[in-house]
Amino acid sequence: MKVLVVGGAGYIGSHTQYELIKAGHSVVILDNFSTGHKEFIHDKAKLYYGDIRVKDDVDRVFENESGIDVVMHFAAKIVVPESVKVPLEYYHNNVEGVRVLLESASAHGVKSFVFSSTAAVYGEPSKGVCEETDIPAPINPYGETKLACERMIKWVCEAKNMNYMIFRYFNVAGSDESLKIGYKRDIATHLIPLAIESVLGLRGPLSIFGSDYDTKDGTCVRDYIHVSDLAYAHVLGALYLSKGNKSEIVNLGSSSGYTVLEVINEVKKVAEIKYNLDCRREGDPAILIASTKKAKSLLGFTPKYSLLDMISSELSFRKKQVNK
């Protein structure tokens, strides 16, 4: 396959380009480096600098690169608190960017579209396990923009005779085994990156928000998936679409929930970490994990990396960055 990876210099996009190239596919990347990193571009990938909100930038890629089979989108703004403060920026980047990309891809005969979505579309689920058939109810602008994109993709693909795979992510962590790419953002917002920053002395003790939930140890339960597992699922999704299969929405997680304290205990296996117990945060559900039955049945996808693998590889990558 020839695959256009939009946002391929970012965290998940870069790991996906690596997995595509490992599997023998041809990769073209479009990125404006607003959050991505040029050093994350694989030597075998072809890079175009540009912004998906600028149609000329997107058209230029398709005009120069004939025979693109699949487009993968990873070029979204993703920080929930920021989305609350600047919602229009999120609608402009996330929704308008996808609109322009769909317009150009469909005009140039692309038949398959893979979209990076999020568990944030579920909002605050009434039950702990999220299934793809659950009614979406986002509670922040980030989740709303992703849901708007999901719906736009559905209608456009139906109109233009395209098929799509929408992946809803849960908590992603870890680094490629090469340690050439990994989590490298100015502001960490998820538990494992925050824990690693605390271990490395880049921040103070880790805060645990809430210790009185109805869980085995009182702390929240979340689903974690290694970024390389997640990336490989995109390869499987693209292959699934290339065979003419129907469009799908699929969760990507491990279906195994871990409490915050269980994550910290795994961190302790490789490093010392200090933490504080703090008050609950508004809107944090006690349990949030993915039903992954669909990913397994449709794509044959089963994660191979453990929680300790995620933590160890992320720690190794971040140490490498700190010591540069």
C-alpha atoms as a printed R data frame, in Angstrom:
    type eleno elety resid chain resno       x       y      z
1   ATOM     1    CA   MET     A     1   0.000   0.000  0.000
2   ATOM     2    CA   LYS     A     2   0.937   3.626 -0.453
3   ATOM     3    CA   VAL     A     3  -0.179   5.554  2.621
4   ATOM     4    CA   LEU     A     4  -0.379   9.281  3.308
5   ATOM     5    CA   VAL     A     5   0.195   9.837  7.040
6   ATOM     6    CA   VAL     A     6  -1.023  13.312  7.989
7   ATOM     7    CA   GLY     A     7   0.614  14.402 11.225
8   ATOM     8    CA   GLY     A     8   3.253  11.720 10.767
9   ATOM     9    CA   ALA     A     9   5.874  13.640 12.761
10  ATOM    10    CA   GLY     A    10   3.834  13.488 15.966
11  ATOM    11    CA   TYR     A    11   3.791  10.864 18.686
12  ATOM    12    CA   ILE     A    12   1.254   8.388 17.312
13  ATOM    13    CA   GLY     A    13   1.746   9.351 13.677
14  ATOM    14    CA   SER     A    14   5.493   8.682 13.842
15  ATOM    15    CA   HIS     A    15   4.996   5.260 15.405
16  ATOM    16    CA   THR     A    16   2.445   4.430 12.732
17  ATOM    17    CA   GLN     A    17   4.825   5.379  9.910
18  ATOM    18    CA   TYR     A    18   7.458   3.126 11.510
19  ATOM    19    CA   GLU     A    19   5.014   0.190 11.689
20  ATOM    20    CA   LEU     A    20   3.894   0.757  8.090
21  ATOM    21    CA   ILE     A    21   7.485   0.766  6.861
22  ATOM    22    CA   LYS     A    22   8.318  -2.339  8.926
23  ATOM    23    CA   ALA     A    23   5.399  -4.041  7.167
24  ATOM    24    CA   GLY     A    24   6.779  -3.082  3.738
25  ATOM    25    CA   HIS     A    25   4.417  -0.254  2.815
26  ATOM    26    CA   SER     A    26   5.250   3.062  1.145
27  ATOM    27    CA   VAL     A    27   4.799   6.132  3.358
28  ATOM    28    CA   VAL     A    28   4.252   9.805  2.499
29  ATOM    29    CA   ILE     A    29   4.004  12.322  5.344
30  ATOM    30    CA   LEU     A    30   2.336  15.725  5.537
31  ATOM    31    CA   ASP     A    31   3.106  17.748  8.664
32  ATOM    32    CA   ASN     A    32   3.443  21.396  9.685
33  ATOM    33    CA   PHE     A    33   5.560  20.544 12.781
34  ATOM    34    CA   SER     A    34   3.280  22.495 15.126
35  ATOM    35    CA   THR     A    35   3.694  19.648 17.621
36  ATOM    36    CA   GLY     A    36   5.656  17.102 15.575
37  ATOM    37    CA   HIS     A    37   9.406  16.662 15.242
38  ATOM    38    CA   LYS     A    38  11.430  16.455 12.050
39  ATOM    39    CA   GLU     A    39  13.800  13.910 13.597
40  ATOM    40    CA   PHE     A    40  10.832  11.531 13.952
41  ATOM    41    CA   ILE     A    41  10.537  11.131 10.170
42  ATOM    42    CA   HIS     A    42  11.726   7.691  9.066
43  ATOM    43    CA   ASP     A    43  14.541   7.635  6.504
44  ATOM    44    CA   LYS     A    44  12.311   5.699  4.099
45  ATOM    45    CA   ALA     A    45   9.347   8.085  4.352
46  ATOM    46    CA   LYS     A    46   8.819  11.016  1.979
47  ATOM    47    CA   LEU     A    47   8.035  14.304  3.724
48  ATOM    48    CA   TYR     A    48   5.911  17.254  2.620
49  ATOM    49    CA   TYR     A    49   5.740  20.344  4.792
50  ATOM    50    CA   GLY     A    50   2.226  21.779  4.905
51  ATOM    51    CA   ASP     A    51  -0.976  22.419  6.822
52  ATOM    52    CA   ILE     A    52  -4.115  20.360  6.252
53  ATOM    53    CA   ARG     A    53  -6.260  23.468  6.660
54  ATOM    54    CA   VAL     A    54  -4.619  24.880  3.507
55  ATOM    55    CA   LYS     A    55  -6.086  23.123  0.487
56  ATOM    56    CA   ASP     A    56  -3.159  24.013 -1.780
57  ATOM    57    CA   ASP     A    57  -0.804  22.252  0.650
58  ATOM    58    CA   VAL     A    58  -2.925  19.114  0.635
59  ATOM    59    CA   ASP     A    59  -3.577  19.137 -3.120
60  ATOM    60    CA   ARG     A    60   0.150  19.456 -3.773
61  ATOM    61    CA   VAL     A    61   0.777  16.113 -2.072
62  ATOM    62    CA   PHE     A    62  -1.858  14.269 -4.090
63  ATOM    63    CA   GLU     A    63  -0.748  15.910 -7.329
64  ATOM    64    CA   ASN     A    64   2.873  14.872 -6.757
65  ATOM    65    CA   GLU     A    65   2.148  11.442 -5.283
66  ATOM    66    CA   SER     A    66  -0.006   9.315 -7.553
67  ATOM    67    CA   GLY     A    67  -1.558   6.097 -6.340
68  ATOM    68    CA   ILE     A    68  -2.168   6.885 -2.666
69  ATOM    69    CA   ASP     A    69  -4.336   4.037 -1.397
70  ATOM    70    CA   VAL     A    70  -5.042   5.146  2.162
71  ATOM    71    CA   VAL     A    71  -5.031   8.436  4.071
72  ATOM    72    CA   MET     A    72  -4.391   8.347  7.816
73  ATOM    73    CA   HIS     A    73  -5.172  11.395  9.934
74  ATOM    74    CA   PHE     A    74  -3.225  12.190 13.140
75  ATOM    75    CA   ALA     A    75  -3.089  15.989 12.891
76  ATOM    76    CA   ALA     A    76  -5.424  17.013 15.707
77  ATOM    77    CA   LYS     A    77  -5.049  19.228 18.736
78  ATOM    78    CA   ILE     A    78  -5.609  16.922 21.711
79  ATOM    79    CA   VAL     A    79  -5.232  18.730 25.067
80  ATOM    80    CA   VAL     A    80  -8.589  18.721 26.850
81  ATOM    81    CA   PRO     A    81  -8.059  21.719 29.221
82  ATOM    82    CA   GLU     A    82  -6.718  23.788 26.326
83  ATOM    83    CA   SER     A    83  -9.782  22.902 24.247
84  ATOM    84    CA   VAL     A    84 -12.006  24.367 26.965
85  ATOM    85    CA   LYS     A    85 -10.060  27.634 26.900
86  ATOM    86    CA   VAL     A    86  -9.757  27.996 23.107
87  ATOM    87    CA   PRO     A    87 -12.565  25.940 21.546
88  ATOM    88    CA   LEU     A    88 -12.524  27.813 18.236
89  ATOM    89    CA   GLU     A    89  -8.896  26.842 17.682
90  ATOM    90    CA   TYR     A    90  -9.891  23.211 18.173
91  ATOM    91    CA   TYR     A    91 -12.800  23.440 15.745
92  ATOM    92    CA   HIS     A    92 -10.629  25.195 13.172
93  ATOM    93    CA   ASN     A    93  -7.732  22.742 13.359
94  ATOM    94    CA   ASN     A    94  -9.564  19.495 14.025
95  ATOM    95    CA   VAL     A    95 -12.792  19.874 12.054
96  ATOM    96    CA   GLU     A    96 -11.769  22.205  9.240
97  ATOM    97    CA   GLY     A    97  -8.552  20.242  8.762
98  ATOM    98    CA   VAL     A    98 -10.464  17.004  8.265
99  ATOM    99    CA   ARG     A    99 -12.935  18.725  5.920
100 ATOM   100    CA   VAL     A   100 -10.145  19.983  3.660
101 ATOM   101    CA   LEU     A   101  -8.368  16.633  3.756
102 ATOM   102    CA   LEU     A   102 -11.536  14.715  2.833
103 ATOM   103    CA   GLU     A   103 -12.301  17.145  0.021
104 ATOM   104    CA   SER     A   104  -8.855  16.741 -1.514
105 ATOM   105    CA   ALA     A   105  -8.557  12.987 -0.923
106 ATOM   106    CA   SER     A   106 -11.925  12.218 -2.484
107 ATOM   107    CA   ALA     A   107 -11.204  14.486 -5.484
108 ATOM   108    CA   HIS     A   108  -7.972  12.585 -6.110
109 ATOM   109    CA   GLY     A   109  -9.555   9.151 -6.011
110 ATOM   110    CA   VAL     A   110  -8.472   7.932 -2.570
111 ATOM   111    CA   LYS     A   111 -10.713   5.079 -1.487
112 ATOM   112    CA   SER     A   112  -9.808   4.534  2.190
113 ATOM   113    CA   PHE     A   113  -9.582   6.876  5.185
114 ATOM   114    CA   VAL     A   114  -8.266   5.982  8.651
115 ATOM   115    CA   PHE     A   115  -9.066   8.437 11.428
116 ATOM   116    CA   SER     A   116  -7.523   8.896 14.848
117 ATOM   117    CA   SER     A   117 -10.406   9.471 17.264
118 ATOM   118    CA   THR     A   118 -10.680   9.217 21.032
119 ATOM   119    CA   ALA     A   119 -12.508   7.721 23.989
120 ATOM   120    CA   ALA     A   120 -13.383  11.338 24.838
121 ATOM   121    CA   VAL     A   121 -16.370  10.997 22.479
122 ATOM   122    CA   TYR     A   122 -17.978   8.718 25.103
123 ATOM   123    CA   GLY     A   123 -17.963  11.476 27.730
124 ATOM   124    CA   GLU     A   124 -18.826  10.106 31.158
125 ATOM   125    CA   PRO     A   125 -20.084   6.590 30.428
126 ATOM   126    CA   SER     A   126 -22.732   5.109 32.699
127 ATOM   127    CA   LYS     A   127 -20.850   1.818 32.760
128 ATOM   128    CA   GLY     A   128 -17.112   1.225 33.081
129 ATOM   129    CA   VAL     A   129 -16.576  -0.574 29.777
130 ATOM   130    CA   CYS     A   130 -17.022   1.486 26.616
131 ATOM   131    CA   GLU     A   131 -18.479  -0.244 23.565
132 ATOM   132    CA   GLU     A   132 -18.610   1.168 20.054
133 ATOM   133    CA   THR     A   133 -22.417   1.017 20.106
134 ATOM   134    CA   ASP     A   134 -22.625   3.352 23.122
135 ATOM   135    CA   ILE     A   135 -24.223   6.707 22.391
136 ATOM   136    CA   PRO     A   136 -21.480   9.387 22.237
137 ATOM   137    CA   ALA     A   137 -21.830  12.257 24.717
138 ATOM   138    CA   PRO     A   138 -18.637  14.370 24.810
139 ATOM   139    CA   ILE     A   139 -18.155  16.707 27.766
140 ATOM   140    CA   ASN     A   140 -15.439  18.973 26.328
141 ATOM   141    CA   PRO     A   141 -14.650  20.731 23.023
142 ATOM   142    CA   TYR     A   142 -11.881  18.253 22.184
143 ATOM   143    CA   GLY     A   143 -14.307  15.319 22.314
144 ATOM   144    CA   GLU     A   144 -16.954  17.318 20.456
145 ATOM   145    CA   THR     A   145 -14.568  18.118 17.597
146 ATOM   146    CA   LYS     A   146 -13.577  14.475 17.258
147 ATOM   147    CA   LEU     A   147 -17.219  13.396 17.182
148 ATOM   148    CA   ALA     A   148 -17.983  16.072 14.573
149 ATOM   149    CA   CYS     A   149 -15.145  14.661 12.462
150 ATOM   150    CA   GLU     A   150 -16.427  11.102 12.867
151 ATOM   151    CA   ARG     A   151 -19.842  12.137 11.587
152 ATOM   152    CA   MET     A   152 -18.402  14.174  8.710
153 ATOM   153    CA   ILE     A   153 -16.222  11.236  7.652
154 ATOM   154    CA   LYS     A   154 -19.257   8.942  7.629
155 ATOM   155    CA   TRP     A   155 -21.346  11.213  5.400
156 ATOM   156    CA   VAL     A   156 -18.532  12.173  3.034
157 ATOM   157    CA   CYS     A   157 -17.342   8.595  2.579
158 ATOM   158    CA   GLU     A   158 -20.864   7.441  1.833
159 ATOM   159    CA   ALA     A   159 -21.264  10.209 -0.756
160 ATOM   160    CA   LYS     A   160 -17.858   9.651 -2.370
161 ATOM   161    CA   ASN     A   161 -17.792   5.840 -2.361
162 ATOM   162    CA   MET     A   162 -14.939   5.674  0.156
163 ATOM   163    CA   ASN     A   163 -14.577   3.407  3.164
164 ATOM   164    CA   TYR     A   164 -13.249   4.413  6.565
165 ATOM   165    CA   MET     A   165 -11.851   3.068  9.814
166 ATOM   166    CA   ILE     A   166 -12.346   5.250 12.876
167 ATOM   167    CA   PHE     A   167 -10.208   4.242 15.850
168 ATOM   168    CA   ARG     A   168 -11.198   5.454 19.312
169 ATOM   169    CA   TYR     A   169  -8.112   5.525 21.537
170 ATOM   170    CA   PHE     A   170  -7.840   5.086 25.250
171 ATOM   171    CA   ASN     A   171  -4.589   5.848 27.171
172 ATOM   172    CA   VAL     A   172  -1.500   5.525 24.987
173 ATOM   173    CA   ALA     A   173   2.058   5.277 26.326
174 ATOM   174    CA   GLY     A   174   5.492   3.882 25.564
175 ATOM   175    CA   SER     A   175   8.099   4.224 22.845
176 ATOM   176    CA   ASP     A   176   9.280   2.338 19.777
177 ATOM   177    CA   GLU     A   177  11.961  -0.219 20.613
178 ATOM   178    CA   SER     A   178  14.501   1.783 18.586
179 ATOM   179    CA   LEU     A   179  14.059   4.722 21.023
180 ATOM   180    CA   LYS     A   180  14.334   7.028 17.999
181 ATOM   181    CA   ILE     A   181  10.763   8.204 18.518
182 ATOM   182    CA   GLY     A   182   8.582   8.565 21.594
183 ATOM   183    CA   TYR     A   183   6.518  10.908 23.737
184 ATOM   184    CA   LYS     A   184   7.976  14.396 23.400
185 ATOM   185    CA   ARG     A   185   5.508  17.115 24.298
186 ATOM   186    CA   ASP     A   186   5.995  20.338 26.242
187 ATOM   187    CA   ILE     A   187   3.032  19.620 28.485
188 ATOM   188    CA   ALA     A   188   2.283  16.064 29.638
189 ATOM   189    CA   THR     A   189  -1.382  15.404 30.429
190 ATOM   190    CA   HIS     A   190  -1.621  11.636 30.969
191 ATOM   191    CA   LEU     A   191  -0.616   9.481 33.930
192 ATOM   192    CA   ILE     A   192   2.360   7.533 32.590
193 ATOM   193    CA   PRO     A   193   4.175  10.515 30.998
194 ATOM   194    CA   LEU     A   194   3.525  12.524 34.166
195 ATOM   195    CA   ALA     A   195   4.877   9.681 36.294
196 ATOM   196    CA   ILE     A   196   8.027   9.442 34.167
197 ATOM   197    CA   GLU     A   197   8.572  13.198 34.446
198 ATOM   198    CA   SER     A   198   8.294  12.883 38.230
199 ATOM   199    CA   VAL     A   199  10.799   9.993 38.226
200 ATOM   200    CA   LEU     A   200  13.276  12.070 36.212
201 ATOM   201    CA   GLY     A   201  12.917  15.110 38.456
202 ATOM   202    CA   LEU     A   202  11.262  17.174 35.723
203 ATOM   203    CA   ARG     A   203   8.353  17.868 38.089
204 ATOM   204    CA   GLY     A   204   7.527  17.325 41.748
205 ATOM   205    CA   PRO     A   205   5.761  14.335 43.278
206 ATOM   206    CA   LEU     A   206   2.962  12.836 41.186
207 ATOM   207    CA   SER     A   207  -0.567  13.838 42.236
208 ATOM   208    CA   ILE     A   208  -3.207  11.126 42.544
209 ATOM   209    CA   PHE     A   209  -6.644  12.684 42.174
210 ATOM   210    CA   GLY     A   210  -9.046  10.761 44.378
211 ATOM   211    CA   SER     A   211  -8.474   7.731 46.591
212 ATOM   212    CA   ASP     A   212 -12.077   6.995 47.579
213 ATOM   213    CA   TYR     A   213 -13.538   5.588 44.364
214 ATOM   214    CA   ASP     A   214 -15.413   2.291 44.364
215 ATOM   215    CA   THR     A   215 -12.429   0.355 42.988
216 ATOM   216    CA   LYS     A   216 -10.046  -2.234 44.449
217 ATOM   217    CA   ASP     A   217  -7.744   0.394 45.996
218 ATOM   218    CA   GLY     A   218  -9.869   3.541 45.801
219 ATOM   219    CA   THR     A   219  -8.099   5.067 42.786
220 ATOM   220    CA   CYS     A   220  -9.437   5.400 39.238
221 ATOM   221    CA   VAL     A   221  -9.179   2.526 36.772
222 ATOM   222    CA   ARG     A   222  -8.032   3.248 33.213
223 ATOM   223    CA   ASP     A   223  -7.120   1.298 30.085
224 ATOM   224    CA   TYR     A   224  -3.564   1.581 28.728
225 ATOM   225    CA   ILE     A   225  -2.142   0.532 25.362
226 ATOM   226    CA   HIS     A   226   1.429   0.640 24.078
227 ATOM   227    CA   VAL     A   227   1.873   3.122 21.244
228 ATOM   228    CA   SER     A   228   3.507   0.487 19.009
229 ATOM   229    CA   ASP     A   229   0.503  -1.819 19.487
230 ATOM   230    CA   LEU     A   230  -1.788   1.083 18.665
231 ATOM   231    CA   ALA     A   231   0.259   1.955 15.579
232 ATOM   232    CA   TYR     A   232   0.243  -1.626 14.327
233 ATOM   233    CA   ALA     A   233  -3.548  -1.695 14.648
234 ATOM   234    CA   HIS     A   234  -3.618   1.117 12.065
235 ATOM   235    CA   VAL     A   235  -1.685  -1.082  9.644
236 ATOM   236    CA   LEU     A   236  -4.260  -3.826 10.175
237 ATOM   237    CA   GLY     A   237  -7.088  -1.321  9.735
238 ATOM   238    CA   ALA     A   238  -5.686  -0.052  6.432
239 ATOM   239    CA   LEU     A   239  -5.263  -3.611  5.148
240 ATOM   240    CA   TYR     A   240  -8.835  -4.385  6.197
241 ATOM   241    CA   LEU     A   241 -10.123  -1.440  4.167
242 ATOM   242    CA   SER     A   242  -7.907  -2.270  1.187
243 ATOM   243    CA   LYS     A   243  -9.792  -5.559  0.819
244 ATOM   244    CA   GLY     A   244 -13.034  -3.654  0.266
245 ATOM   245    CA   ASN     A   245 -14.510  -4.327  3.686
246 ATOM   246    CA   LYS     A   246 -17.182  -2.042  5.056
247 ATOM   247    CA   SER     A   247 -16.494   1.013  7.180
248 ATOM   248    CA   GLU     A   248 -16.144   0.554 10.940
249 ATOM   249    CA   ILE     A   249 -15.657   2.343 14.259
250 ATOM   250    CA   VAL     A   250 -13.297   0.404 16.531
251 ATOM   251    CA   ASN     A   251 -11.971   0.919 20.058
252 ATOM   252    CA   LEU     A   252  -8.227   0.546 20.603
253 ATOM   253    CA   GLY     A   253  -7.220  -0.365 24.118
254 ATOM   254    CA   SER     A   254  -6.190  -3.439 26.035
255 ATOM   255    CA   SER     A   255  -9.542  -4.199 27.743
256 ATOM   256    CA   SER     A   256  -7.461  -4.543 30.919
257 ATOM   257    CA   GLY     A   257  -7.988  -1.838 33.489
258 ATOM   258    CA   TYR     A   258  -5.334  -0.698 35.945
259 ATOM   259    CA   THR     A   259  -5.807   1.538 38.956
260 ATOM   260    CA   VAL     A   260  -3.568   4.566 39.385
261 ATOM   261    CA   LEU     A   261  -1.810   2.845 42.285
262 ATOM   262    CA   GLU     A   262  -1.245  -0.280 40.178
263 ATOM   263    CA   VAL     A   263   0.435   1.895 37.539
264 ATOM   264    CA   ILE     A   264   2.611   3.469 40.237
265 ATOM   265    CA   ASN     A   265   3.573   0.019 41.537
266 ATOM   266    CA   GLU     A   266   4.700  -0.914 38.023
267 ATOM   267    CA   VAL     A   267   6.761   2.280 37.861
268 ATOM   268    CA   LYS     A   268   8.397   1.303 41.154
269 ATOM   269    CA   LYS     A   269   9.752  -1.848 39.470
270 ATOM   270    CA   VAL     A   270  12.073   0.299 37.346
271 ATOM   271    CA   ALA     A   271  12.495   3.557 39.301
272 ATOM   272    CA   GLU     A   272  11.745   5.380 42.534
273 ATOM   273    CA   ILE     A   273   8.705   7.646 42.475
274 ATOM   274    CA   LYS     A   274   7.094   9.946 45.011
275 ATOM   275    CA   TYR     A   275   3.401  10.754 44.964
276 ATOM   276    CA   ASN     A   276   0.717  12.663 46.866
277 ATOM   277    CA   LEU     A   277  -2.946  11.901 47.389
278 ATOM   278    CA   ASP     A   278  -5.166  14.768 46.245
279 ATOM   279    CA   CYS     A   279  -8.886  15.479 45.902
280 ATOM   280    CA   ARG     A   280 -11.005  14.051 43.108
281 ATOM   281    CA   ARG     A   281 -11.225  16.016 39.880
282 ATOM   282    CA   GLU     A   282 -14.661  16.901 38.614
283 ATOM   283    CA   GLY     A   283 -15.773  14.651 35.768
284 ATOM   284    CA   ASP     A   284 -13.366  11.771 36.392
285 ATOM   285    CA   PRO     A   285 -15.304   8.476 36.153
286 ATOM   286    CA   ALA     A   286 -14.201   5.698 38.492
287 ATOM   287    CA   ILE     A   287 -13.644   3.178 35.693
288 ATOM   288    CA   LEU     A   288 -12.998   3.772 32.007
289 ATOM   289    CA   ILE     A   289 -11.807   0.868 29.876
290 ATOM   290    CA   ALA     A   290 -12.316  -0.263 26.309
291 ATOM   291    CA   SER     A   291 -14.247  -3.201 25.008
292 ATOM   292    CA   THR     A   292 -11.803  -4.580 22.428
293 ATOM   293    CA   LYS     A   293 -13.914  -7.454 21.119
294 ATOM   294    CA   LYS     A   294 -14.449  -5.701 17.816
295 ATOM   295    CA   ALA     A   295 -10.751  -5.012 17.220
296 ATOM   296    CA   LYS     A   296  -9.985  -8.664 17.844
297 ATOM   297    CA   SER     A   297 -12.811 -10.103 15.742
298 ATOM   298    CA   LEU     A   298 -12.470  -7.749 12.758
299 ATOM   299    CA   LEU     A   299  -8.733  -7.163 12.640
300 ATOM   300    CA   GLY     A   300  -7.293 -10.042 14.639
301 ATOM   301    CA   PHE     A   301  -5.719  -7.407 16.873
302 ATOM   302    CA   THR     A   302  -4.392  -8.326 20.310
303 ATOM   303    CA   PRO     A   303  -1.889  -6.059 22.110
304 ATOM   304    CA   LYS     A   304   1.467  -7.739 22.730
305 ATOM   305    CA   TYR     A   305   3.114  -5.230 25.084
306 ATOM   306    CA   SER     A   306   2.494  -5.093 28.849
307 ATOM   307    CA   LEU     A   307   1.991  -2.128 31.153
308 ATOM   308    CA   LEU     A   308   5.585  -2.567 32.350
309 ATOM   309    CA   ASP     A   309   6.765  -2.496 28.715
310 ATOM   310    CA   MET     A   310   5.022   0.851 28.251
311 ATOM   311    CA   ILE     A   311   6.584   2.318 31.377
312 ATOM   312    CA   SER     A   312  10.089   0.935 30.735
313 ATOM   313    CA   SER     A   313  10.248   2.069 27.107
314 ATOM   314    CA   GLU     A   314   8.882   5.505 27.930
315 ATOM   315    CA   LEU     A   315  11.402   5.907 30.743
316 ATOM   316    CA   SER     A   316  14.258   4.862 28.424
317 ATOM   317    CA   PHE     A   317  13.187   7.311 25.718
318 ATOM   318    CA   ARG     A   318  12.773  10.216 28.125
319 ATOM   319    CA   LYS     A   319  16.152   9.515 29.752
320 ATOM   320    CA   LYS     A   320  17.716   9.634 26.310
321 ATOM   321    CA   GLN     A   321  16.080  13.010 25.645
322 ATOM   322    CA   VAL     A   322  17.147  14.449 28.996
323 ATOM   323    CA   ASN     A   323  20.749  13.350 28.473
324 ATOM   324    CA   LYS     A   324  21.062  14.890 24.993
